[in-house]
Amino acid sequence: MLNSMILQRKNKEVSAMIPNSRFYGRRRGKVNMRVFNGKIMLIEKKKNASIILGNSGFTLLNMIFSFSIFMIIVSSTAILIPHLYSISERKTDINPLEWEIFLQQALLELSEGTNLQVEPQRISFTSKSGEIIEYEKYGQLVRRQVDGKGHIICLRNIKNIVFKPIYGGVSLTATSITDSEYHSKLRNFHEIKVN
């Protein structure tokens, strides 16, 4: 086989046209023969890029194409997330998460409080540390104040809120701007004097 080759020597490099063993002689490929440490090594030259459906390796072009499709998918899901996970169906309704947090906070403070005073749109009581805590309607909000100071918004989109005294606590009914009603009872496990 080496007898039929045409050899050219250039700086310890030999180029030859030999049959490519992978194609069983149907094609001829260019093979470089290099001498390293006294041994002859055959190096086959291949194309710079492979065809996408071919059996050659994964190219830079394939990687850029795949990465661009990945970025389109990621960017479109980032835009759709607020629409998929909307907390409330209507923007003018009371946010259910906000309602639950308000009830939990008011129940926690009321359970430790004394001297409960109930008015139709306002409740106030004295906390364990001696501060006067008030929940009242303020415009379309329900706000919390401590000793008459501060403006902590607890609920939004409130059309009306009514506090009523019950045994051991307070009953409250909140009406949203869309006329949805929310009811809850905040009870204390300790005795609270209702004035």
PDB file of C-alpha atoms in Angstrom:
ATOM      1  CA  MET A   1       0.000   0.000   0.000  1.00  0.00           C
ATOM      2  CA  LEU A   2       2.825   2.398   0.823  1.00  0.00           C
ATOM      3  CA  ASN A   3       4.494   1.462  -2.464  1.00  0.00           C
ATOM      4  CA  SER A   4       1.659   3.068  -4.454  1.00  0.00           C
ATOM      5  CA  MET A   5       1.811   6.376  -2.601  1.00  0.00           C
ATOM      6  CA  ILE A   6       3.387   9.524  -3.899  1.00  0.00           C
ATOM      7  CA  LEU A   7       5.401  11.029  -1.088  1.00  0.00           C
ATOM      8  CA  GLN A   8       6.617  14.564  -0.736  1.00  0.00           C
ATOM      9  CA  ARG A   9       8.890  15.603   2.102  1.00  0.00           C
ATOM     10  CA  LYS A  10       8.615  19.050   3.623  1.00  0.00           C
ATOM     11  CA  ASN A  11       9.990  19.766   7.112  1.00  0.00           C
ATOM     12  CA  LYS A  12       9.433  16.227   8.385  1.00  0.00           C
ATOM     13  CA  GLU A  13       5.928  16.212   6.884  1.00  0.00           C
ATOM     14  CA  VAL A  14       4.832  13.807   4.184  1.00  0.00           C
ATOM     15  CA  SER A  15       1.654  14.293   2.127  1.00  0.00           C
ATOM     16  CA  ALA A  16       0.169  11.388   0.246  1.00  0.00           C
ATOM     17  CA  MET A  17      -2.993  10.379  -1.533  1.00  0.00           C
ATOM     18  CA  ILE A  18      -4.099   7.048  -0.064  1.00  0.00           C
ATOM     19  CA  PRO A  19      -7.447   5.282  -0.016  1.00  0.00           C
ATOM     20  CA  ASN A  20      -9.599   6.180   2.968  1.00  0.00           C
ATOM     21  CA  SER A  21     -10.285   2.994   4.907  1.00  0.00           C
ATOM     22  CA  ARG A  22     -13.633   4.274   6.144  1.00  0.00           C
ATOM     23  CA  PHE A  23     -15.120   4.357   2.631  1.00  0.00           C
ATOM     24  CA  TYR A  24     -13.487   1.114   1.449  1.00  0.00           C
ATOM     25  CA  GLY A  25     -11.740   2.718  -1.500  1.00  0.00           C
ATOM     26  CA  ARG A  26     -14.760   4.547  -2.944  1.00  0.00           C
ATOM     27  CA  ARG A  27     -13.311   7.913  -1.934  1.00  0.00           C
ATOM     28  CA  ARG A  28      -9.844   9.174  -1.555  1.00  0.00           C
ATOM     29  CA  GLY A  29      -9.047  11.629   1.238  1.00  0.00           C
ATOM     30  CA  LYS A  30      -5.966  13.756   1.825  1.00  0.00           C
ATOM     31  CA  VAL A  31      -3.846  12.383   4.644  1.00  0.00           C
ATOM     32  CA  ASN A  32      -0.861  14.070   6.234  1.00  0.00           C
ATOM     33  CA  MET A  33       1.925  11.887   7.484  1.00  0.00           C
ATOM     34  CA  ARG A  34       3.948  13.486  10.282  1.00  0.00           C
ATOM     35  CA  VAL A  35       6.987  12.123  12.009  1.00  0.00           C
ATOM     36  CA  PHE A  36       6.991  12.448  15.798  1.00  0.00           C
ATOM     37  CA  ASN A  37       9.823  10.882  17.814  1.00  0.00           C
ATOM     38  CA  GLY A  38      10.714   8.584  14.965  1.00  0.00           C
ATOM     39  CA  LYS A  39       7.150   7.286  14.471  1.00  0.00           C
ATOM     40  CA  ILE A  40       4.979   8.007  11.436  1.00  0.00           C
ATOM     41  CA  MET A  41       1.469   9.216  12.294  1.00  0.00           C
ATOM     42  CA  LEU A  42      -1.351   9.524   9.755  1.00  0.00           C
ATOM     43  CA  ILE A  43      -3.563  12.604  10.194  1.00  0.00           C
ATOM     44  CA  GLU A  44      -6.702  12.861   8.045  1.00  0.00           C
ATOM     45  CA  LYS A  45      -7.928  16.328   7.084  1.00  0.00           C
ATOM     46  CA  LYS A  46     -11.658  16.840   7.571  1.00  0.00           C
ATOM     47  CA  LYS A  47     -14.141  19.596   6.785  1.00  0.00           C
ATOM     48  CA  ASN A  48     -14.229  22.682   8.980  1.00  0.00           C
ATOM     49  CA  ALA A  49     -17.930  22.261   9.780  1.00  0.00           C
ATOM     50  CA  SER A  50     -20.337  19.355   9.706  1.00  0.00           C
ATOM     51  CA  ILE A  51     -23.827  19.131   8.298  1.00  0.00           C
ATOM     52  CA  ILE A  52     -26.571  19.302  10.978  1.00  0.00           C
ATOM     53  CA  LEU A  53     -28.076  15.931  10.057  1.00  0.00           C
ATOM     54  CA  GLY A  54     -24.774  14.244   9.347  1.00  0.00           C
ATOM     55  CA  ASN A  55     -23.012  11.867  11.673  1.00  0.00           C
ATOM     56  CA  SER A  56     -20.199  14.286  12.368  1.00  0.00           C
ATOM     57  CA  GLY A  57     -19.710  16.208  15.606  1.00  0.00           C
ATOM     58  CA  PHE A  58     -21.687  19.053  17.179  1.00  0.00           C
ATOM     59  CA  THR A  59     -20.507  22.353  15.667  1.00  0.00           C
ATOM     60  CA  LEU A  60     -20.436  25.947  16.794  1.00  0.00           C
ATOM     61  CA  LEU A  61     -23.230  26.711  14.332  1.00  0.00           C
ATOM     62  CA  ASN A  62     -25.431  24.044  15.930  1.00  0.00           C
ATOM     63  CA  MET A  63     -24.653  25.419  19.389  1.00  0.00           C
ATOM     64  CA  ILE A  64     -25.558  28.997  18.405  1.00  0.00           C
ATOM     65  CA  PHE A  65     -28.821  27.804  16.839  1.00  0.00           C
ATOM     66  CA  SER A  66     -29.745  25.776  19.951  1.00  0.00           C
ATOM     67  CA  PHE A  67     -28.810  28.623  22.281  1.00  0.00           C
ATOM     68  CA  SER A  68     -30.958  31.108  20.335  1.00  0.00           C
ATOM     69  CA  ILE A  69     -33.998  28.797  20.571  1.00  0.00           C
ATOM     70  CA  PHE A  70     -33.342  28.357  24.305  1.00  0.00           C
ATOM     71  CA  MET A  71     -33.158  32.150  24.826  1.00  0.00           C
ATOM     72  CA  ILE A  72     -36.437  32.688  22.941  1.00  0.00           C
ATOM     73  CA  ILE A  73     -38.192  30.150  25.178  1.00  0.00           C
ATOM     74  CA  VAL A  74     -36.735  31.598  28.394  1.00  0.00           C
ATOM     75  CA  SER A  75     -37.580  35.193  27.480  1.00  0.00           C
ATOM     76  CA  SER A  76     -41.152  34.320  26.489  1.00  0.00           C
ATOM     77  CA  THR A  77     -41.799  32.454  29.756  1.00  0.00           C
ATOM     78  CA  ALA A  78     -40.516  35.440  31.742  1.00  0.00           C
ATOM     79  CA  ILE A  79     -43.129  37.595  30.019  1.00  0.00           C
ATOM     80  CA  LEU A  80     -45.948  35.074  30.610  1.00  0.00           C
ATOM     81  CA  ILE A  81     -45.316  34.360  34.329  1.00  0.00           C
ATOM     82  CA  PRO A  82     -47.366  37.326  35.658  1.00  0.00           C
ATOM     83  CA  HIS A  83     -50.333  36.221  33.536  1.00  0.00           C
ATOM     84  CA  LEU A  84     -50.073  32.588  34.624  1.00  0.00           C
ATOM     85  CA  TYR A  85     -49.829  33.284  38.344  1.00  0.00           C
ATOM     86  CA  SER A  86     -52.219  36.180  38.878  1.00  0.00           C
ATOM     87  CA  ILE A  87     -53.172  36.270  42.544  1.00  0.00           C
ATOM     88  CA  SER A  88     -56.543  37.934  42.062  1.00  0.00           C
ATOM     89  CA  GLU A  89     -58.905  37.698  39.115  1.00  0.00           C
ATOM     90  CA  ARG A  90     -59.892  41.351  39.365  1.00  0.00           C
ATOM     91  CA  LYS A  91     -57.509  44.194  40.087  1.00  0.00           C
ATOM     92  CA  THR A  92     -60.115  46.109  42.112  1.00  0.00           C
ATOM     93  CA  ASP A  93     -60.882  43.186  44.426  1.00  0.00           C
ATOM     94  CA  ILE A  94     -59.192  42.493  47.753  1.00  0.00           C
ATOM     95  CA  ASN A  95     -56.057  40.457  47.285  1.00  0.00           C
ATOM     96  CA  PRO A  96     -56.661  37.074  49.029  1.00  0.00           C
ATOM     97  CA  LEU A  97     -53.071  36.901  50.270  1.00  0.00           C
ATOM     98  CA  GLU A  98     -53.337  40.429  51.679  1.00  0.00           C
ATOM     99  CA  TRP A  99     -56.619  39.492  53.416  1.00  0.00           C
ATOM    100  CA  GLU A 100     -55.075  36.415  55.077  1.00  0.00           C
ATOM    101  CA  ILE A 101     -52.011  38.343  56.262  1.00  0.00           C
ATOM    102  CA  PHE A 102     -54.242  41.079  57.700  1.00  0.00           C
ATOM    103  CA  LEU A 103     -56.333  38.527  59.619  1.00  0.00           C
ATOM    104  CA  GLN A 104     -53.282  36.699  60.992  1.00  0.00           C
ATOM    105  CA  GLN A 105     -51.574  39.914  62.115  1.00  0.00           C
ATOM    106  CA  ALA A 106     -54.728  41.337  63.709  1.00  0.00           C
ATOM    107  CA  LEU A 107     -55.474  38.025  65.468  1.00  0.00           C
ATOM    108  CA  LEU A 108     -51.933  37.783  66.824  1.00  0.00           C
ATOM    109  CA  GLU A 109     -51.984  41.329  68.206  1.00  0.00           C
ATOM    110  CA  LEU A 110     -55.552  41.053  69.488  1.00  0.00           C
ATOM    111  CA  SER A 111     -54.790  37.829  71.358  1.00  0.00           C
ATOM    112  CA  GLU A 112     -52.173  39.661  73.441  1.00  0.00           C
ATOM    113  CA  GLY A 113     -54.159  42.899  73.780  1.00  0.00           C
ATOM    114  CA  THR A 114     -56.443  44.370  76.443  1.00  0.00           C
ATOM    115  CA  ASN A 115     -58.976  47.226  76.641  1.00  0.00           C
ATOM    116  CA  LEU A 116     -60.601  46.561  73.273  1.00  0.00           C
ATOM    117  CA  GLN A 117     -62.632  49.475  71.918  1.00  0.00           C
ATOM    118  CA  VAL A 118     -64.853  48.802  68.906  1.00  0.00           C
ATOM    119  CA  GLU A 119     -66.322  51.494  66.652  1.00  0.00           C
ATOM    120  CA  PRO A 120     -68.084  50.846  63.313  1.00  0.00           C
ATOM    121  CA  GLN A 121     -64.966  51.526  61.188  1.00  0.00           C
ATOM    122  CA  ARG A 122     -62.237  51.390  63.809  1.00  0.00           C
ATOM    123  CA  ILE A 123     -60.908  49.130  66.553  1.00  0.00           C
ATOM    124  CA  SER A 124     -58.250  49.937  69.108  1.00  0.00           C
ATOM    125  CA  PHE A 125     -56.671  48.015  71.964  1.00  0.00           C
ATOM    126  CA  THR A 126     -53.659  48.146  74.225  1.00  0.00           C
ATOM    127  CA  SER A 127     -50.806  45.803  73.391  1.00  0.00           C
ATOM    128  CA  LYS A 128     -48.757  43.805  75.879  1.00  0.00           C
ATOM    129  CA  SER A 129     -46.064  46.502  75.813  1.00  0.00           C
ATOM    130  CA  GLY A 130     -48.577  49.269  76.612  1.00  0.00           C
ATOM    131  CA  GLU A 131     -48.885  50.759  73.114  1.00  0.00           C
ATOM    132  CA  ILE A 132     -52.305  51.611  71.681  1.00  0.00           C
ATOM    133  CA  ILE A 133     -52.830  49.790  68.379  1.00  0.00           C
ATOM    134  CA  GLU A 134     -55.552  50.972  65.990  1.00  0.00           C
ATOM    135  CA  TYR A 135     -56.998  49.486  62.805  1.00  0.00           C
ATOM    136  CA  GLU A 136     -59.188  51.929  60.888  1.00  0.00           C
ATOM    137  CA  LYS A 137     -60.597  52.638  57.437  1.00  0.00           C
ATOM    138  CA  TYR A 138     -58.679  55.385  55.657  1.00  0.00           C
ATOM    139  CA  GLY A 139     -60.051  56.191  52.188  1.00  0.00           C
ATOM    140  CA  GLN A 140     -60.008  52.889  50.275  1.00  0.00           C
ATOM    141  CA  LEU A 141     -57.484  51.410  52.707  1.00  0.00           C
ATOM    142  CA  VAL A 142     -57.394  49.816  56.128  1.00  0.00           C
ATOM    143  CA  ARG A 143     -54.392  51.129  57.993  1.00  0.00           C
ATOM    144  CA  ARG A 144     -52.651  50.291  61.256  1.00  0.00           C
ATOM    145  CA  GLN A 145     -51.296  52.900  63.650  1.00  0.00           C
ATOM    146  CA  VAL A 146     -49.354  52.570  66.885  1.00  0.00           C
ATOM    147  CA  ASP A 147     -49.995  55.325  69.467  1.00  0.00           C
ATOM    148  CA  GLY A 148     -51.599  57.453  66.723  1.00  0.00           C
ATOM    149  CA  LYS A 149     -48.408  57.415  64.633  1.00  0.00           C
ATOM    150  CA  GLY A 150     -47.490  55.652  61.431  1.00  0.00           C
ATOM    151  CA  HIS A 151     -49.362  54.609  58.333  1.00  0.00           C
ATOM    152  CA  ILE A 152     -49.062  50.863  57.754  1.00  0.00           C
ATOM    153  CA  ILE A 153     -51.392  49.754  54.954  1.00  0.00           C
ATOM    154  CA  CYS A 154     -53.035  46.413  55.772  1.00  0.00           C
ATOM    155  CA  LEU A 155     -55.780  46.177  53.114  1.00  0.00           C
ATOM    156  CA  ARG A 156     -56.417  47.908  49.782  1.00  0.00           C
ATOM    157  CA  ASN A 157     -59.499  48.364  47.576  1.00  0.00           C
ATOM    158  CA  ILE A 158     -61.909  48.604  50.532  1.00  0.00           C
ATOM    159  CA  LYS A 159     -65.295  50.202  49.922  1.00  0.00           C
ATOM    160  CA  ASN A 160     -66.516  49.649  53.472  1.00  0.00           C
ATOM    161  CA  ILE A 161     -65.460  47.816  56.624  1.00  0.00           C
ATOM    162  CA  VAL A 162     -67.636  47.211  59.685  1.00  0.00           C
ATOM    163  CA  PHE A 163     -66.331  46.076  63.076  1.00  0.00           C
ATOM    164  CA  LYS A 164     -68.848  44.633  65.571  1.00  0.00           C
ATOM    165  CA  PRO A 165     -68.125  43.529  69.134  1.00  0.00           C
ATOM    166  CA  ILE A 166     -68.795  39.875  69.949  1.00  0.00           C
ATOM    167  CA  TYR A 167     -68.073  37.869  73.075  1.00  0.00           C
ATOM    168  CA  GLY A 168     -64.308  37.502  73.359  1.00  0.00           C
ATOM    169  CA  GLY A 169     -63.395  39.429  70.236  1.00  0.00           C
ATOM    170  CA  VAL A 170     -64.486  41.267  67.116  1.00  0.00           C
ATOM    171  CA  SER A 171     -66.497  40.376  64.021  1.00  0.00           C
ATOM    172  CA  LEU A 172     -65.529  42.198  60.861  1.00  0.00           C
ATOM    173  CA  THR A 173     -67.129  42.486  57.445  1.00  0.00           C
ATOM    174  CA  ALA A 174     -65.155  44.037  54.595  1.00  0.00           C
ATOM    175  CA  THR A 175     -66.680  45.053  51.260  1.00  0.00           C
ATOM    176  CA  SER A 176     -64.389  45.520  48.283  1.00  0.00           C
ATOM    177  CA  ILE A 177     -64.814  48.041  45.466  1.00  0.00           C
ATOM    178  CA  THR A 178     -66.391  45.276  43.348  1.00  0.00           C
ATOM    179  CA  ASP A 179     -68.966  44.643  46.148  1.00  0.00           C
ATOM    180  CA  SER A 180     -67.447  41.313  47.200  1.00  0.00           C
ATOM    181  CA  GLU A 181     -67.910  40.704  50.914  1.00  0.00           C
ATOM    182  CA  TYR A 182     -65.378  39.110  53.240  1.00  0.00           C
ATOM    183  CA  HIS A 183     -66.320  38.008  56.769  1.00  0.00           C
ATOM    184  CA  SER A 184     -64.174  36.962  59.698  1.00  0.00           C
ATOM    185  CA  LYS A 185     -64.222  36.743  63.478  1.00  0.00           C
ATOM    186  CA  LEU A 186     -61.173  37.567  65.539  1.00  0.00           C
ATOM    187  CA  ARG A 187     -61.405  35.939  68.954  1.00  0.00           C
ATOM    188  CA  ASN A 188     -59.158  36.064  71.948  1.00  0.00           C
ATOM    189  CA  PHE A 189     -58.510  33.061  74.157  1.00  0.00           C
ATOM    190  CA  HIS A 190     -58.078  35.396  77.136  1.00  0.00           C
ATOM    191  CA  GLU A 191     -60.859  37.565  78.464  1.00  0.00           C
ATOM    192  CA  ILE A 192     -60.992  40.979  76.824  1.00  0.00           C
ATOM    193  CA  LYS A 193     -63.184  43.700  78.212  1.00  0.00           C
ATOM    194  CA  VAL A 194     -65.300  45.152  75.415  1.00  0.00           C
ATOM    195  CA  ASN A 195     -66.144  48.824  76.021  1.00  0.00           C
TER     196      ASN A 195
END
